[in-house]
PDB file of C-alpha atoms in Angstrom:
ATOM      1  CA  UNK A   1      76.043  16.404  88.426  1.00  0.00           C
ATOM      2  CA  UNK A   2      74.405  15.569  91.764  1.00  0.00           C
ATOM      3  CA  UNK A   3      71.127  17.495  91.417  1.00  0.00           C
ATOM      4  CA  UNK A   4      68.572  17.308  88.593  1.00  0.00           C
ATOM      5  CA  UNK A   5      68.708  20.039  85.975  1.00  0.00           C
ATOM      6  CA  UNK A   6      65.344  21.554  85.042  1.00  0.00           C
ATOM      7  CA  UNK A   7      65.155  21.732  81.240  1.00  0.00           C
ATOM      8  CA  UNK A   8      61.557  22.885  80.773  1.00  0.00           C
ATOM      9  CA  UNK A   9      58.638  23.707  83.049  1.00  0.00           C
ATOM     10  CA  UNK A  10      55.112  25.041  82.759  1.00  0.00           C
ATOM     11  CA  UNK A  11      51.895  24.676  84.756  1.00  0.00           C
ATOM     12  CA  UNK A  12      51.330  21.084  83.622  1.00  0.00           C
ATOM     13  CA  UNK A  13      54.711  19.374  83.160  1.00  0.00           C
ATOM     14  CA  UNK A  14      58.340  19.455  84.189  1.00  0.00           C
ATOM     15  CA  UNK A  15      61.213  18.041  82.108  1.00  0.00           C
ATOM     16  CA  UNK A  16      64.572  17.448  83.758  1.00  0.00           C
ATOM     17  CA  UNK A  17      67.927  15.667  83.525  1.00  0.00           C
ATOM     18  CA  UNK A  18      68.065  12.996  86.241  1.00  0.00           C
ATOM     19  CA  UNK A  19      71.598  12.361  87.526  1.00  0.00           C
ATOM     20  CA  UNK A  20      72.986   8.843  87.762  1.00  0.00           C
ATOM     21  CA  UNK A  21      72.716   7.497  91.301  1.00  0.00           C
ATOM     22  CA  UNK A  22      69.413   9.176  92.188  1.00  0.00           C
ATOM     23  CA  UNK A  23      66.330   6.956  92.397  1.00  0.00           C
ATOM     24  CA  UNK A  24      63.147   7.947  90.594  1.00  0.00           C
ATOM     25  CA  UNK A  25      61.169   7.088  93.718  1.00  0.00           C
ATOM     26  CA  UNK A  26      62.113   5.312  96.936  1.00  0.00           C
ATOM     27  CA  UNK A  27      60.626   4.320 100.280  1.00  0.00           C
ATOM     28  CA  UNK A  28      64.018   4.229 102.001  1.00  0.00           C
ATOM     29  CA  UNK A  29      64.291   6.758 104.801  1.00  0.00           C
ATOM     30  CA  UNK A  30      67.046   9.323 104.394  1.00  0.00           C
ATOM     31  CA  UNK A  31      67.613   8.581 100.699  1.00  0.00           C
ATOM     32  CA  UNK A  32      66.934  11.375  98.237  1.00  0.00           C
ATOM     33  CA  UNK A  33      64.865  10.573  95.192  1.00  0.00           C
ATOM     34  CA  UNK A  34      63.561  12.540  92.231  1.00  0.00           C
ATOM     35  CA  UNK A  35      60.046  12.713  93.646  1.00  0.00           C
ATOM     36  CA  UNK A  36      61.122  14.376  96.909  1.00  0.00           C
ATOM     37  CA  UNK A  37      63.698  16.643  95.217  1.00  0.00           C
ATOM     38  CA  UNK A  38      61.144  17.971  92.734  1.00  0.00           C
ATOM     39  CA  UNK A  39      58.436  18.369  95.377  1.00  0.00           C
ATOM     40  CA  UNK A  40      60.839  20.421  97.489  1.00  0.00           C
ATOM     41  CA  UNK A  41      61.686  22.490  94.414  1.00  0.00           C
ATOM     42  CA  UNK A  42      57.997  23.222  93.786  1.00  0.00           C
ATOM     43  CA  UNK A  43      57.399  24.040  97.473  1.00  0.00           C
ATOM     44  CA  UNK A  44      60.221  26.592  97.286  1.00  0.00           C
ATOM     45  CA  UNK A  45      58.702  28.212  94.197  1.00  0.00           C
ATOM     46  CA  UNK A  46      55.237  28.340  95.748  1.00  0.00           C
ATOM     47  CA  UNK A  47      56.622  29.860  98.936  1.00  0.00           C
ATOM     48  CA  UNK A  48      58.134  32.701  96.917  1.00  0.00           C
ATOM     49  CA  UNK A  49      54.776  33.171  95.181  1.00  0.00           C
ATOM     50  CA  UNK A  50      52.958  33.168  98.529  1.00  0.00           C
ATOM     51  CA  UNK A  51      51.086  29.937  97.807  1.00  0.00           C
ATOM     52  CA  UNK A  52      50.478  27.208 100.395  1.00  0.00           C
ATOM     53  CA  UNK A  53      49.056  24.682  97.922  1.00  0.00           C
ATOM     54  CA  UNK A  54      50.687  21.250  98.435  1.00  0.00           C
ATOM     55  CA  UNK A  55      53.022  20.166  95.616  1.00  0.00           C
ATOM     56  CA  UNK A  56      52.037  17.481  93.130  1.00  0.00           C
ATOM     57  CA  UNK A  57      54.512  15.408  91.134  1.00  0.00           C
ATOM     58  CA  UNK A  58      53.111  12.653  88.952  1.00  0.00           C
ATOM     59  CA  UNK A  59      55.600   9.916  88.072  1.00  0.00           C
ATOM     60  CA  UNK A  60      54.641   8.626  84.624  1.00  0.00           C
ATOM     61  CA  UNK A  61      57.821   6.688  83.775  1.00  0.00           C
ATOM     62  CA  UNK A  62      61.018   5.624  85.535  1.00  0.00           C
ATOM     63  CA  UNK A  63      64.744   5.282  85.085  1.00  0.00           C
ATOM     64  CA  UNK A  64      66.839   2.828  87.096  1.00  0.00           C
ATOM     65  CA  UNK A  65      68.811   4.482  89.900  1.00  0.00           C
ATOM     66  CA  UNK A  66      72.237   4.111  88.182  1.00  0.00           C
ATOM     67  CA  UNK A  67      70.879   5.466  84.874  1.00  0.00           C
ATOM     68  CA  UNK A  68      71.044   9.163  83.996  1.00  0.00           C
ATOM     69  CA  UNK A  69      68.684  10.762  81.566  1.00  0.00           C
ATOM     70  CA  UNK A  70      65.904  13.078  80.505  1.00  0.00           C
ATOM     71  CA  UNK A  71      62.527  12.553  82.193  1.00  0.00           C
ATOM     72  CA  UNK A  72      59.107  14.174  82.088  1.00  0.00           C
ATOM     73  CA  UNK A  73      56.958  14.617  85.202  1.00  0.00           C
ATOM     74  CA  UNK A  74      53.351  15.744  85.520  1.00  0.00           C
ATOM     75  CA  UNK A  75      52.461  18.672  87.783  1.00  0.00           C
ATOM     76  CA  UNK A  76      48.715  17.953  87.779  1.00  0.00           C
ATOM     77  CA  UNK A  77      46.654  14.744  87.953  1.00  0.00           C
ATOM     78  CA  UNK A  78      45.112  15.592  84.564  1.00  0.00           C
ATOM     79  CA  UNK A  79      48.536  15.852  82.916  1.00  0.00           C
ATOM     80  CA  UNK A  80      49.639  12.628  84.636  1.00  0.00           C
ATOM     81  CA  UNK A  81      46.660  10.700  83.259  1.00  0.00           C
ATOM     82  CA  UNK A  82      47.245  11.915  79.701  1.00  0.00           C
ATOM     83  CA  UNK A  83      50.997  11.253  79.760  1.00  0.00           C
ATOM     84  CA  UNK A  84      50.433   7.791  81.236  1.00  0.00           C
ATOM     85  CA  UNK A  85      48.016   7.019  78.394  1.00  0.00           C
ATOM     86  CA  UNK A  86      50.609   8.127  75.826  1.00  0.00           C
ATOM     87  CA  UNK A  87      53.218   5.835  77.357  1.00  0.00           C
ATOM     88  CA  UNK A  88      50.789   2.913  77.535  1.00  0.00           C
ATOM     89  CA  UNK A  89      49.934   3.371  73.848  1.00  0.00           C
ATOM     90  CA  UNK A  90      53.639   3.762  72.919  1.00  0.00           C
ATOM     91  CA  UNK A  91      53.284   7.348  71.713  1.00  0.00           C
ATOM     92  CA  UNK A  92      56.281   8.494  73.794  1.00  0.00           C
ATOM     93  CA  UNK A  93      59.664   8.212  72.085  1.00  0.00           C
ATOM     94  CA  UNK A  94      62.497   6.991  74.342  1.00  0.00           C
ATOM     95  CA  UNK A  95      66.054   7.056  73.040  1.00  0.00           C
ATOM     96  CA  UNK A  96      69.173   5.865  74.870  1.00  0.00           C
ATOM     97  CA  UNK A  97      72.917   5.703  74.480  1.00  0.00           C
ATOM     98  CA  UNK A  98      74.323   2.382  75.693  1.00  0.00           C
ATOM     99  CA  UNK A  99      78.061   1.804  75.987  1.00  0.00           C
ATOM    100  CA  UNK A 100      78.623  -1.932  75.647  1.00  0.00           C
ATOM    101  CA  UNK A 101      81.584  -4.279  75.960  1.00  0.00           C
ATOM    102  CA  UNK A 102      82.437  -6.817  73.261  1.00  0.00           C
ATOM    103  CA  UNK A 103      83.492 -10.275  74.497  1.00  0.00           C
ATOM    104  CA  UNK A 104      87.190 -10.919  75.038  1.00  0.00           C
ATOM    105  CA  UNK A 105      88.941 -11.566  71.734  1.00  0.00           C
ATOM    106  CA  UNK A 106      86.119 -10.076  69.659  1.00  0.00           C
ATOM    107  CA  UNK A 107      86.504  -6.780  67.821  1.00  0.00           C
ATOM    108  CA  UNK A 108      83.226  -6.233  65.979  1.00  0.00           C
ATOM    109  CA  UNK A 109      79.501  -6.856  66.293  1.00  0.00           C
ATOM    110  CA  UNK A 110      79.651  -9.180  63.284  1.00  0.00           C
ATOM    111  CA  UNK A 111      82.050 -11.495  65.121  1.00  0.00           C
ATOM    112  CA  UNK A 112      79.336 -12.295  67.664  1.00  0.00           C
ATOM    113  CA  UNK A 113      76.541 -12.621  65.115  1.00  0.00           C
ATOM    114  CA  UNK A 114      75.080  -9.119  65.409  1.00  0.00           C
ATOM    115  CA  UNK A 115      74.629  -6.526  62.675  1.00  0.00           C
ATOM    116  CA  UNK A 116      75.589  -2.843  62.984  1.00  0.00           C
ATOM    117  CA  UNK A 117      71.885  -1.984  63.010  1.00  0.00           C
ATOM    118  CA  UNK A 118      69.191  -4.320  64.209  1.00  0.00           C
ATOM    119  CA  UNK A 119      66.360  -5.375  66.494  1.00  0.00           C
ATOM    120  CA  UNK A 120      66.371  -7.258  69.788  1.00  0.00           C
ATOM    121  CA  UNK A 121      63.120  -9.023  70.615  1.00  0.00           C
ATOM    122  CA  UNK A 122      62.708 -11.297  73.634  1.00  0.00           C
ATOM    123  CA  UNK A 123      60.333 -12.535  76.311  1.00  0.00           C
ATOM    124  CA  UNK A 124      61.247 -11.218  79.767  1.00  0.00           C
ATOM    125  CA  UNK A 125      60.216 -12.509  83.168  1.00  0.00           C
ATOM    126  CA  UNK A 126      60.600 -10.398  86.325  1.00  0.00           C
ATOM    127  CA  UNK A 127      61.457 -11.811  89.756  1.00  0.00           C
ATOM    128  CA  UNK A 128      60.140  -9.236  92.233  1.00  0.00           C
ATOM    129  CA  UNK A 129      61.762 -10.902  95.263  1.00  0.00           C
ATOM    130  CA  UNK A 130      65.243 -10.681  93.733  1.00  0.00           C
ATOM    131  CA  UNK A 131      64.534  -7.464  91.764  1.00  0.00           C
ATOM    132  CA  UNK A 132      65.968  -9.018  88.634  1.00  0.00           C
ATOM    133  CA  UNK A 133      64.711  -9.739  85.123  1.00  0.00           C
ATOM    134  CA  UNK A 134      65.712 -12.595  82.863  1.00  0.00           C
ATOM    135  CA  UNK A 135      65.041 -13.743  79.319  1.00  0.00           C
ATOM    136  CA  UNK A 136      63.180 -16.955  78.662  1.00  0.00           C
ATOM    137  CA  UNK A 137      62.352 -18.908  75.522  1.00  0.00           C
ATOM    138  CA  UNK A 138      58.983 -19.905  76.961  1.00  0.00           C
ATOM    139  CA  UNK A 139      56.091 -17.456  76.581  1.00  0.00           C
ATOM    140  CA  UNK A 140      53.781 -17.704  79.610  1.00  0.00           C
ATOM    141  CA  UNK A 141      51.295 -15.513  81.482  1.00  0.00           C
ATOM    142  CA  UNK A 142      54.208 -14.192  83.577  1.00  0.00           C
ATOM    143  CA  UNK A 143      56.429 -13.127  80.670  1.00  0.00           C
ATOM    144  CA  UNK A 144      56.337  -9.783  78.881  1.00  0.00           C
ATOM    145  CA  UNK A 145      57.360  -8.970  75.333  1.00  0.00           C
ATOM    146  CA  UNK A 146      60.471  -6.765  75.063  1.00  0.00           C
ATOM    147  CA  UNK A 147      61.419  -4.902  71.888  1.00  0.00           C
ATOM    148  CA  UNK A 148      64.159  -2.415  71.028  1.00  0.00           C
ATOM    149  CA  UNK A 149      66.072  -1.163  68.008  1.00  0.00           C
ATOM    150  CA  UNK A 150      69.804  -0.484  68.129  1.00  0.00           C
ATOM    151  CA  UNK A 151      72.400   1.096  65.860  1.00  0.00           C
ATOM    152  CA  UNK A 152      76.162   1.403  66.264  1.00  0.00           C
ATOM    153  CA  UNK A 153      77.210   5.043  66.711  1.00  0.00           C
ATOM    154  CA  UNK A 154      80.922   4.652  67.410  1.00  0.00           C
ATOM    155  CA  UNK A 155      83.525   2.143  68.546  1.00  0.00           C
ATOM    156  CA  UNK A 156      86.847   2.337  70.354  1.00  0.00           C
ATOM    157  CA  UNK A 157      88.634  -0.948  70.908  1.00  0.00           C
ATOM    158  CA  UNK A 158      86.165  -3.411  72.384  1.00  0.00           C
ATOM    159  CA  UNK A 159      83.763  -0.716  73.571  1.00  0.00           C
ATOM    160  CA  UNK A 160      80.830   0.086  71.280  1.00  0.00           C
ATOM    161  CA  UNK A 161      78.365   2.958  71.636  1.00  0.00           C
ATOM    162  CA  UNK A 162      74.815   2.082  70.611  1.00  0.00           C
ATOM    163  CA  UNK A 163      71.865   4.356  69.902  1.00  0.00           C
ATOM    164  CA  UNK A 164      68.781   2.561  71.192  1.00  0.00           C
ATOM    165  CA  UNK A 165      65.108   3.195  70.535  1.00  0.00           C
ATOM    166  CA  UNK A 166      63.063   1.566  73.279  1.00  0.00           C
ATOM    167  CA  UNK A 167      59.613   0.352  72.241  1.00  0.00           C
ATOM    168  CA  UNK A 168      58.603  -1.450  75.439  1.00  0.00           C
ATOM    169  CA  UNK A 169      59.520  -0.314  78.931  1.00  0.00           C
ATOM    170  CA  UNK A 170      60.168  -3.548  80.796  1.00  0.00           C
ATOM    171  CA  UNK A 171      62.046  -3.846  84.085  1.00  0.00           C
ATOM    172  CA  UNK A 172      65.794  -3.467  83.373  1.00  0.00           C
ATOM    173  CA  UNK A 173      64.948  -4.188  79.727  1.00  0.00           C
ATOM    174  CA  UNK A 174      67.917  -2.654  77.917  1.00  0.00           C
ATOM    175  CA  UNK A 175      70.388  -4.046  80.424  1.00  0.00           C
ATOM    176  CA  UNK A 176      69.091  -7.614  80.322  1.00  0.00           C
ATOM    177  CA  UNK A 177      68.572  -7.734  76.541  1.00  0.00           C
ATOM    178  CA  UNK A 178      72.056  -6.445  75.729  1.00  0.00           C
ATOM    179  CA  UNK A 179      73.677  -8.802  78.238  1.00  0.00           C
ATOM    180  CA  UNK A 180      71.739 -11.725  76.758  1.00  0.00           C
ATOM    181  CA  UNK A 181      72.916 -10.708  73.273  1.00  0.00           C
ATOM    182  CA  UNK A 182      76.527 -10.951  74.459  1.00  0.00           C
ATOM    183  CA  UNK A 183      77.223  -7.215  74.709  1.00  0.00           C
ATOM    184  CA  UNK A 184      76.653  -6.194  78.343  1.00  0.00           C
ATOM    185  CA  UNK A 185      76.591  -2.531  79.284  1.00  0.00           C
ATOM    186  CA  UNK A 186      79.850  -1.218  80.728  1.00  0.00           C
ATOM    187  CA  UNK A 187      79.597  -1.129  84.527  1.00  0.00           C
ATOM    188  CA  UNK A 188      76.611  -3.482  84.723  1.00  0.00           C
ATOM    189  CA  UNK A 189      77.572  -5.747  87.599  1.00  0.00           C
ATOM    190  CA  UNK A 190      74.069  -7.217  87.926  1.00  0.00           C
ATOM    191  CA  UNK A 191      73.567  -8.462  84.363  1.00  0.00           C
ATOM    192  CA  UNK A 192      76.921  -8.290  82.663  1.00  0.00           C
ATOM    193  CA  UNK A 193      79.400  -9.507  85.283  1.00  0.00           C
ATOM    194  CA  UNK A 194      81.356  -6.325  84.491  1.00  0.00           C
ATOM    195  CA  UNK A 195      83.796  -4.470  86.753  1.00  0.00           C
ATOM    196  CA  UNK A 196      82.028  -1.891  88.920  1.00  0.00           C
ATOM    197  CA  UNK A 197      82.041   1.607  87.407  1.00  0.00           C
ATOM    198  CA  UNK A 198      79.465   4.143  86.257  1.00  0.00           C
ATOM    199  CA  UNK A 199      76.774   2.364  84.258  1.00  0.00           C
ATOM    200  CA  UNK A 200      77.171   3.191  80.567  1.00  0.00           C
ATOM    201  CA  UNK A 201      73.514   3.947  79.930  1.00  0.00           C
ATOM    202  CA  UNK A 202      71.812   7.296  79.356  1.00  0.00           C
ATOM    203  CA  UNK A 203      68.291   8.227  78.277  1.00  0.00           C
ATOM    204  CA  UNK A 204      69.365  11.111  76.046  1.00  0.00           C
ATOM    205  CA  UNK A 205      66.113  11.995  74.264  1.00  0.00           C
ATOM    206  CA  UNK A 206      62.372  11.926  74.912  1.00  0.00           C
ATOM    207  CA  UNK A 207      59.513  12.928  72.610  1.00  0.00           C
ATOM    208  CA  UNK A 208      55.848  13.246  73.533  1.00  0.00           C
ATOM    209  CA  UNK A 209      52.732  15.339  73.015  1.00  0.00           C
ATOM    210  CA  UNK A 210      52.054  18.057  75.577  1.00  0.00           C
ATOM    211  CA  UNK A 211      49.131  16.756  77.667  1.00  0.00           C
ATOM    212  CA  UNK A 212      47.321  20.119  77.664  1.00  0.00           C
ATOM    213  CA  UNK A 213      48.357  22.089  74.572  1.00  0.00           C
ATOM    214  CA  UNK A 214      48.818  19.147  72.197  1.00  0.00           C
ATOM    215  CA  UNK A 215      52.169  20.556  71.068  1.00  0.00           C
ATOM    216  CA  UNK A 216      54.912  18.122  70.016  1.00  0.00           C
ATOM    217  CA  UNK A 217      57.691  18.145  72.627  1.00  0.00           C
ATOM    218  CA  UNK A 218      61.238  16.938  71.935  1.00  0.00           C
ATOM    219  CA  UNK A 219      64.072  17.182  74.477  1.00  0.00           C
ATOM    220  CA  UNK A 220      67.675  15.997  74.245  1.00  0.00           C
ATOM    221  CA  UNK A 221      70.561  16.088  76.710  1.00  0.00           C
ATOM    222  CA  UNK A 222      74.299  15.546  76.532  1.00  0.00           C
ATOM    223  CA  UNK A 223      75.278  12.635  78.812  1.00  0.00           C
ATOM    224  CA  UNK A 224      77.398  13.360  81.868  1.00  0.00           C
ATOM    225  CA  UNK A 225      79.092   9.959  81.499  1.00  0.00           C
ATOM    226  CA  UNK A 226      82.619  10.772  80.315  1.00  0.00           C
ATOM    227  CA  UNK A 227      83.159   7.534  78.359  1.00  0.00           C
ATOM    228  CA  UNK A 228      79.950   8.054  76.394  1.00  0.00           C
ATOM    229  CA  UNK A 229      80.856  11.699  75.755  1.00  0.00           C
ATOM    230  CA  UNK A 230      84.304  10.731  74.471  1.00  0.00           C
ATOM    231  CA  UNK A 231      82.860   8.361  71.882  1.00  0.00           C
ATOM    232  CA  UNK A 232      80.266  10.942  70.830  1.00  0.00           C
ATOM    233  CA  UNK A 233      83.094  13.437  70.298  1.00  0.00           C
ATOM    234  CA  UNK A 234      84.803  11.023  67.900  1.00  0.00           C
ATOM    235  CA  UNK A 235      81.636  11.040  65.775  1.00  0.00           C
ATOM    236  CA  UNK A 236      81.457  14.851  65.761  1.00  0.00           C
ATOM    237  CA  UNK A 237      85.104  15.213  64.757  1.00  0.00           C
ATOM    238  CA  UNK A 238      84.941  12.577  62.003  1.00  0.00           C
TER     239      UNK A 238
END
């Protein structure tokens, strides 16, 4: 998949499946990002309708460029403000699949001191110059609290598929926390010192309240990542 798939759209919001490799937003000339792709999509729709109103896309949350997943965008400033408030107050549910690699010679989570279902809680500091986050034992004014829940979904050899519920949206949070725990995400060269391949991370589900109607919204996608799909299939066939 090279273009986003529109899953749901109305006058206030747009929900879509962001492909891996496409930035949420970028200032680099000549590089496509979700913001420009969706604005062009809306311009095309308005042209058909005979409207010349400029397009509006409100970015209320982000996914790293190598991460695929379901995202919600606002189509009006009012919707953007309400969705942003939901995210700030942690009323938006964010669920991920993470394909991780066990250390060499290890064959289970227990062997590295982790349970099949648990919590990762750390203090994270972000280095803007290097665009990298790291975990520190010292809590200072520059650190931010990072919290997630994980549960093992499936395992094949030394690769383990985790279902993650993200409670705080820190910079590169899932990637840095899993690497620190000793189970880096497959393909994560930056944090896991892993061989380069498609990053094994997908935001597969998002839940929120519609900013205008108040209706509960819940959207899920099937990951495009073949290795994640293969492990999910083993669960279905079990």
